PDB file of C-alpha atoms in Angstrom:
ATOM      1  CA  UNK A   1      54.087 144.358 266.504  1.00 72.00           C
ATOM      2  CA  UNK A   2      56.591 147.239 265.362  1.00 74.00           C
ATOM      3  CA  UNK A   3      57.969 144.809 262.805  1.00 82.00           C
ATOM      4  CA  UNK A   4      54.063 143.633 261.699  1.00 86.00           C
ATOM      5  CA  UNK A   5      53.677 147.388 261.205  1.00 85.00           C
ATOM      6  CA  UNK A   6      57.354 148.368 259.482  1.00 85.00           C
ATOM      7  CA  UNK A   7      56.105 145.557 256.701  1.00 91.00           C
ATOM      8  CA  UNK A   8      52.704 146.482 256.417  1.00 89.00           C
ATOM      9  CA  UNK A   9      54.225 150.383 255.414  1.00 91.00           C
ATOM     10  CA  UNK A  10      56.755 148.912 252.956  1.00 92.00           C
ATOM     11  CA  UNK A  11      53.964 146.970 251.489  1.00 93.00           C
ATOM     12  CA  UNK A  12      51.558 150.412 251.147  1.00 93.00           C
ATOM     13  CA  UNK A  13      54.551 152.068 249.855  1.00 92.00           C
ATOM     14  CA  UNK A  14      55.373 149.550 247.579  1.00 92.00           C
ATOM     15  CA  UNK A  15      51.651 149.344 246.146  1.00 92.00           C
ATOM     16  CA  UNK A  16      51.853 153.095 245.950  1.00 91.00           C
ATOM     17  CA  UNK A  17      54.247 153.567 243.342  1.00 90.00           C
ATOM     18  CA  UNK A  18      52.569 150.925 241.155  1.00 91.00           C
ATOM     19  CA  UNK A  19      49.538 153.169 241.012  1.00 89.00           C
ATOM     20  CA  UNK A  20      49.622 155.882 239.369  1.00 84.00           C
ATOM     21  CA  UNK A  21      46.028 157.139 239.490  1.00 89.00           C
ATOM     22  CA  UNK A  22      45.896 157.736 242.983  1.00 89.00           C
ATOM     23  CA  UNK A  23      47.406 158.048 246.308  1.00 92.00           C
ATOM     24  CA  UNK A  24      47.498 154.777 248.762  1.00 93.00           C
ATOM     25  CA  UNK A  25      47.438 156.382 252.252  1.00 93.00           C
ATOM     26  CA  UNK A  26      48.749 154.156 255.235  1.00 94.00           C
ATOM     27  CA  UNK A  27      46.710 154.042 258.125  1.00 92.00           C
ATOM     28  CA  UNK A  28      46.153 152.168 261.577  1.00 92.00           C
ATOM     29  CA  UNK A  29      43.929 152.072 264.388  1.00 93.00           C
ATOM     30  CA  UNK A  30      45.700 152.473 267.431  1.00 96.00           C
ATOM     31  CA  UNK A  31      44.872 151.439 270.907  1.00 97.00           C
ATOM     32  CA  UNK A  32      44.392 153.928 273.711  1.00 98.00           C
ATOM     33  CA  UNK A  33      45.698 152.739 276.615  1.00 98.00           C
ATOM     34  CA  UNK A  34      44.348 152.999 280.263  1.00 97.00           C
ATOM     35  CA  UNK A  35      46.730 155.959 280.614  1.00 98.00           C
ATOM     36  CA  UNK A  36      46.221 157.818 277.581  1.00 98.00           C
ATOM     37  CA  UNK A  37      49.282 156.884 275.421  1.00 98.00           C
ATOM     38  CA  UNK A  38      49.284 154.838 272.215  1.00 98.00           C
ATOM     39  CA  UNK A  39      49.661 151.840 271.830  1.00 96.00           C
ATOM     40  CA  UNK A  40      52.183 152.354 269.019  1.00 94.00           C
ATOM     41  CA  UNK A  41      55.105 154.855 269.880  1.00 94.00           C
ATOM     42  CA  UNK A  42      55.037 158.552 267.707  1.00 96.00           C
ATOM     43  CA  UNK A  43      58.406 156.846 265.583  1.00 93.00           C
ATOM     44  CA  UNK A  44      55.755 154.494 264.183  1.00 93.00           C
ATOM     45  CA  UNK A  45      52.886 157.128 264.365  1.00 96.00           C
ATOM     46  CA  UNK A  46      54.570 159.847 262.409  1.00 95.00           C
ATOM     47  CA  UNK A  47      55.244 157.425 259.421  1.00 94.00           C
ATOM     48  CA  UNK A  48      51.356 157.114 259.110  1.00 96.00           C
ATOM     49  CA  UNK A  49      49.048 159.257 257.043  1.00 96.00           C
ATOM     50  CA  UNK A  50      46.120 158.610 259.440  1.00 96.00           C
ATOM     51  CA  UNK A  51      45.880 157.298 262.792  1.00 97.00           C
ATOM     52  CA  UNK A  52      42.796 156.474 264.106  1.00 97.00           C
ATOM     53  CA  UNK A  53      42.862 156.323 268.026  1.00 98.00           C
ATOM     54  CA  UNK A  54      40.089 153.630 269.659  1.00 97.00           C
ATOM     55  CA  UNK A  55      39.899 152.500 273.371  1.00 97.00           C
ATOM     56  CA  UNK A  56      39.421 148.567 273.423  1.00 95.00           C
ATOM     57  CA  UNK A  57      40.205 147.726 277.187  1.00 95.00           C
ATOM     58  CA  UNK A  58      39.594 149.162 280.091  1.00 96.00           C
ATOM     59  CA  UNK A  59      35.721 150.142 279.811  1.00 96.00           C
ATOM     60  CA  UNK A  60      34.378 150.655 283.797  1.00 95.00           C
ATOM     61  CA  UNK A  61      36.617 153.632 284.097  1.00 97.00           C
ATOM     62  CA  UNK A  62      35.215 156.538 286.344  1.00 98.00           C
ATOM     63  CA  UNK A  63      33.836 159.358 283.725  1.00 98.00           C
ATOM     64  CA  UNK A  64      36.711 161.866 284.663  1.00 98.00           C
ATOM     65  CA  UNK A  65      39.236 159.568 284.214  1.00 98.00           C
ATOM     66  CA  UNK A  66      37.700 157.776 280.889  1.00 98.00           C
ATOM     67  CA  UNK A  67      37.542 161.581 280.098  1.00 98.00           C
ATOM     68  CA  UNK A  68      41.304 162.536 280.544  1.00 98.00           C
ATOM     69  CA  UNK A  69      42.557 159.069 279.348  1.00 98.00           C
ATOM     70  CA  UNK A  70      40.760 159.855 275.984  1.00 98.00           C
ATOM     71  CA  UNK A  71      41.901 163.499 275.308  1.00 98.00           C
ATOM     72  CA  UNK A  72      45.260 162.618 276.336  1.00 98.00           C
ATOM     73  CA  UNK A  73      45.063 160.380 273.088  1.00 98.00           C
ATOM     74  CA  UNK A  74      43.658 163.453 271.310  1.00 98.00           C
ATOM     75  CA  UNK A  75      46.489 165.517 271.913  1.00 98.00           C
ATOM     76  CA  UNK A  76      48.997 163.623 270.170  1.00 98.00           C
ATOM     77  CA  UNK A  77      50.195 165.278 267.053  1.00 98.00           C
ATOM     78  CA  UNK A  78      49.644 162.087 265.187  1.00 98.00           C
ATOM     79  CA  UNK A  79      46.046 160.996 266.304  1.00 98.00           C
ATOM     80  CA  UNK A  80      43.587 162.363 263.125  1.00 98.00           C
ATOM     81  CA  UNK A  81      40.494 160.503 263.884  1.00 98.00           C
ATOM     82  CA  UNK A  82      39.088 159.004 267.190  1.00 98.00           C
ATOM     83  CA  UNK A  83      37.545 156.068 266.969  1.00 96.00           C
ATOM     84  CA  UNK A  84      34.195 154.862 268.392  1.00 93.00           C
ATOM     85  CA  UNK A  85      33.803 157.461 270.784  1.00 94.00           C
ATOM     86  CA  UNK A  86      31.510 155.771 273.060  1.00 95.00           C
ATOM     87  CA  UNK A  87      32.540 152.316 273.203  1.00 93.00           C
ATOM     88  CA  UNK A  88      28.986 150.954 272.943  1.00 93.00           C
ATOM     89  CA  UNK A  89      28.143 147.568 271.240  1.00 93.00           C
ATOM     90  CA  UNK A  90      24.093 147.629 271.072  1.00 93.00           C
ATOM     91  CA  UNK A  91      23.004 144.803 273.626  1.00 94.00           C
ATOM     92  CA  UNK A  92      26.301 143.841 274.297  1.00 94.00           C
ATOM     93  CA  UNK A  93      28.134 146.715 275.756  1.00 93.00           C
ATOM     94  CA  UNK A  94      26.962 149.820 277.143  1.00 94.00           C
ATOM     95  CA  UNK A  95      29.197 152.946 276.643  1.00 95.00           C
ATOM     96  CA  UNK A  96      31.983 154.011 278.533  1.00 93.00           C
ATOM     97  CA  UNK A  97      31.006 156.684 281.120  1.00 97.00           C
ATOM     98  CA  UNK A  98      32.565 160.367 279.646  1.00 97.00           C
ATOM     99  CA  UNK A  99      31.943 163.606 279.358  1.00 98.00           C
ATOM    100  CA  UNK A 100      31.668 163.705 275.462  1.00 97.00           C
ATOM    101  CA  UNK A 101      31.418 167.675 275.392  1.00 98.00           C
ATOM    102  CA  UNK A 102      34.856 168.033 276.131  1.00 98.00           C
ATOM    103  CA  UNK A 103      35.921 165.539 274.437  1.00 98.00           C
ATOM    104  CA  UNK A 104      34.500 166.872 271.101  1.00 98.00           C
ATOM    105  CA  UNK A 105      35.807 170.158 272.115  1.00 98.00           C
ATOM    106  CA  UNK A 106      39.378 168.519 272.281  1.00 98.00           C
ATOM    107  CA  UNK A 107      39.112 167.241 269.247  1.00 98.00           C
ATOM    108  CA  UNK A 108      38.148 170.784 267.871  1.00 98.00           C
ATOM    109  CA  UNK A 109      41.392 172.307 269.451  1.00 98.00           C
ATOM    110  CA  UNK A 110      43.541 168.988 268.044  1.00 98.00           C
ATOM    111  CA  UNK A 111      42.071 169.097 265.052  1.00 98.00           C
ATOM    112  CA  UNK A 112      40.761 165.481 265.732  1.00 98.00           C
ATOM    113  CA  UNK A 113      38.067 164.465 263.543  1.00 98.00           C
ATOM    114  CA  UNK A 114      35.038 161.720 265.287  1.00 97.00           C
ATOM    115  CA  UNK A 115      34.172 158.031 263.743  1.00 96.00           C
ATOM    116  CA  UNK A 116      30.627 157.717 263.015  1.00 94.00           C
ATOM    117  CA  UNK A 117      30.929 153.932 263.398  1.00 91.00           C
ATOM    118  CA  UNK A 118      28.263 152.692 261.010  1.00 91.00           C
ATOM    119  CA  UNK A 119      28.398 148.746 262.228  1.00 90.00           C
ATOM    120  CA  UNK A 120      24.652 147.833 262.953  1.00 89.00           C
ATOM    121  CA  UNK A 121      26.382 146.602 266.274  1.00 90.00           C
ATOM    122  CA  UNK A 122      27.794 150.478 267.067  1.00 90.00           C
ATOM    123  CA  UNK A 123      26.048 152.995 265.552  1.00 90.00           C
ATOM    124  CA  UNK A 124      28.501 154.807 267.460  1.00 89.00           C
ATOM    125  CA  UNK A 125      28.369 158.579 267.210  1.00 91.00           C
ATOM    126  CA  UNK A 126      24.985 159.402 268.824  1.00 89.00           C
ATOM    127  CA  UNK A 127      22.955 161.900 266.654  1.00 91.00           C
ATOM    128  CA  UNK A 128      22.869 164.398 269.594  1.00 95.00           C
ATOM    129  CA  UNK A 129      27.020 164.103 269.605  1.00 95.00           C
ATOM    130  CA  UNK A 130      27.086 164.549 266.202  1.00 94.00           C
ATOM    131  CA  UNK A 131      24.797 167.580 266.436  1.00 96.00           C
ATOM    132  CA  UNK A 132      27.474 169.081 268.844  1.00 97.00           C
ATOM    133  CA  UNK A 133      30.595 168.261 266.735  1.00 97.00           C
ATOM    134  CA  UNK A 134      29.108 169.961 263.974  1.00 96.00           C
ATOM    135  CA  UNK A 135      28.304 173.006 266.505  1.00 97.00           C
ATOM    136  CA  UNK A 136      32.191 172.972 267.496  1.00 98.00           C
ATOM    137  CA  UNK A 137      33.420 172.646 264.051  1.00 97.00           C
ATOM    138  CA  UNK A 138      34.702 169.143 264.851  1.00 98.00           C
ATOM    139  CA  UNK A 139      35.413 166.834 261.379  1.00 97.00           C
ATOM    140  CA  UNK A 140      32.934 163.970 261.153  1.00 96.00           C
ATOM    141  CA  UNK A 141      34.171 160.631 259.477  1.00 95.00           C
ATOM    142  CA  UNK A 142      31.472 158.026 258.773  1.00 94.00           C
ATOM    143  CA  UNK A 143      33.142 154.506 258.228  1.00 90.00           C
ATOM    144  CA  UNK A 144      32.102 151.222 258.778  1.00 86.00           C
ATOM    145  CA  UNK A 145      34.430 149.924 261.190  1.00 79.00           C
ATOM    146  CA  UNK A 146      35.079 147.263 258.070  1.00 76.00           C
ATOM    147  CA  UNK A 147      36.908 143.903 258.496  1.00 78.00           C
ATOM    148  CA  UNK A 148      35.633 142.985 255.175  1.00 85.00           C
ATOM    149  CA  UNK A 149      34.419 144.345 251.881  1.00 88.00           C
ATOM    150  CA  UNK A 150      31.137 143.015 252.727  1.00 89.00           C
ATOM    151  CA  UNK A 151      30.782 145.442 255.640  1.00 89.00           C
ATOM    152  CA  UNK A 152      30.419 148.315 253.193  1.00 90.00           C
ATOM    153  CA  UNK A 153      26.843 148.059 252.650  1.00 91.00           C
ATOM    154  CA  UNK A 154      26.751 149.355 256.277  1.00 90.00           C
ATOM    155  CA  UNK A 155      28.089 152.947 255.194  1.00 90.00           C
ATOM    156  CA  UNK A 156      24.100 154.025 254.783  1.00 89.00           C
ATOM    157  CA  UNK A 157      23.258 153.326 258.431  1.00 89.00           C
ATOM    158  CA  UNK A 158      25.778 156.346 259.321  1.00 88.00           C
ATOM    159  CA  UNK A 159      24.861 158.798 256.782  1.00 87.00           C
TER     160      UNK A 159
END
């Protein structure tokens, strides 16, 4: 995947200097593993302008450890966003059992800002969370968790 990822950056970069009206950031979302590291090691990380960290395996994890398996993503240096925090897929997928109070206040100390996954299937920062990151000065980020241009249009259910 390293290579994937050393091509997809030459690509952005490549792009970038082409445009001159703006700046084309390169970004990933990495997987937090059952331990808390990244999927992706902090060489790769560090040549990113945002990382967005997301757990995709590993959902019946005890709270505590769910907990410390998330902030331990948070702490890295190179982690900017996390990802949707609670996991949930509406009638699919409950959320993963965490204490989401100190997990927004680690991401207040990291500087980590929270997805508000808009996806109709998400709607993944709950307003009560959201209320609470705003109380702890945490960033918000509303995006769409887009695989297509099409999934825009869902921007409006997180705002």
């Amino acid at each position: 995947k390293e290579g994937a990822v050393a091509r997809y950056l030459k690509e952005i970069e490549g792009a970038d200097k082409k445009i001159r009206d703006f700046r084309i950031l390169k970004g990933c979302e990495v997987d937090i593993m059952k331990d808390g590291s990244l999927y992706f090691k902090d060489e790769i990380l560090k040549k990113l302008d945002v990382v967005v960290a997301s757990v995709h395996t590993a959902f019946n994890m005890f709270e505590d450890d769910m907990t410390k398996r998330i902030i331990k993503a948070i702490e890295n240096p190179y982690v900017n966003m996390l990802g949707h925090p609670t996991g949930r897929l509406i009638n699919q997928r409950p959320p993963y059992k965490l204490d989401m109070e100190k997990i927004l206040k680690a991401c207040a100390f990291n500087n980590v800002a929270v997805e508000i996954n808009s996806n109709p299937m998400r709607l993944d920062l709950y307003d009560i969370y959201c209320k609470m990151a705003k109380a702890l000065g945490v960033k918000i980020a509303v995006n769409t968790d887009g695989h297509h241009t099409s999934q825009m249009k869902y921007l409006m259910f997180g705002v």
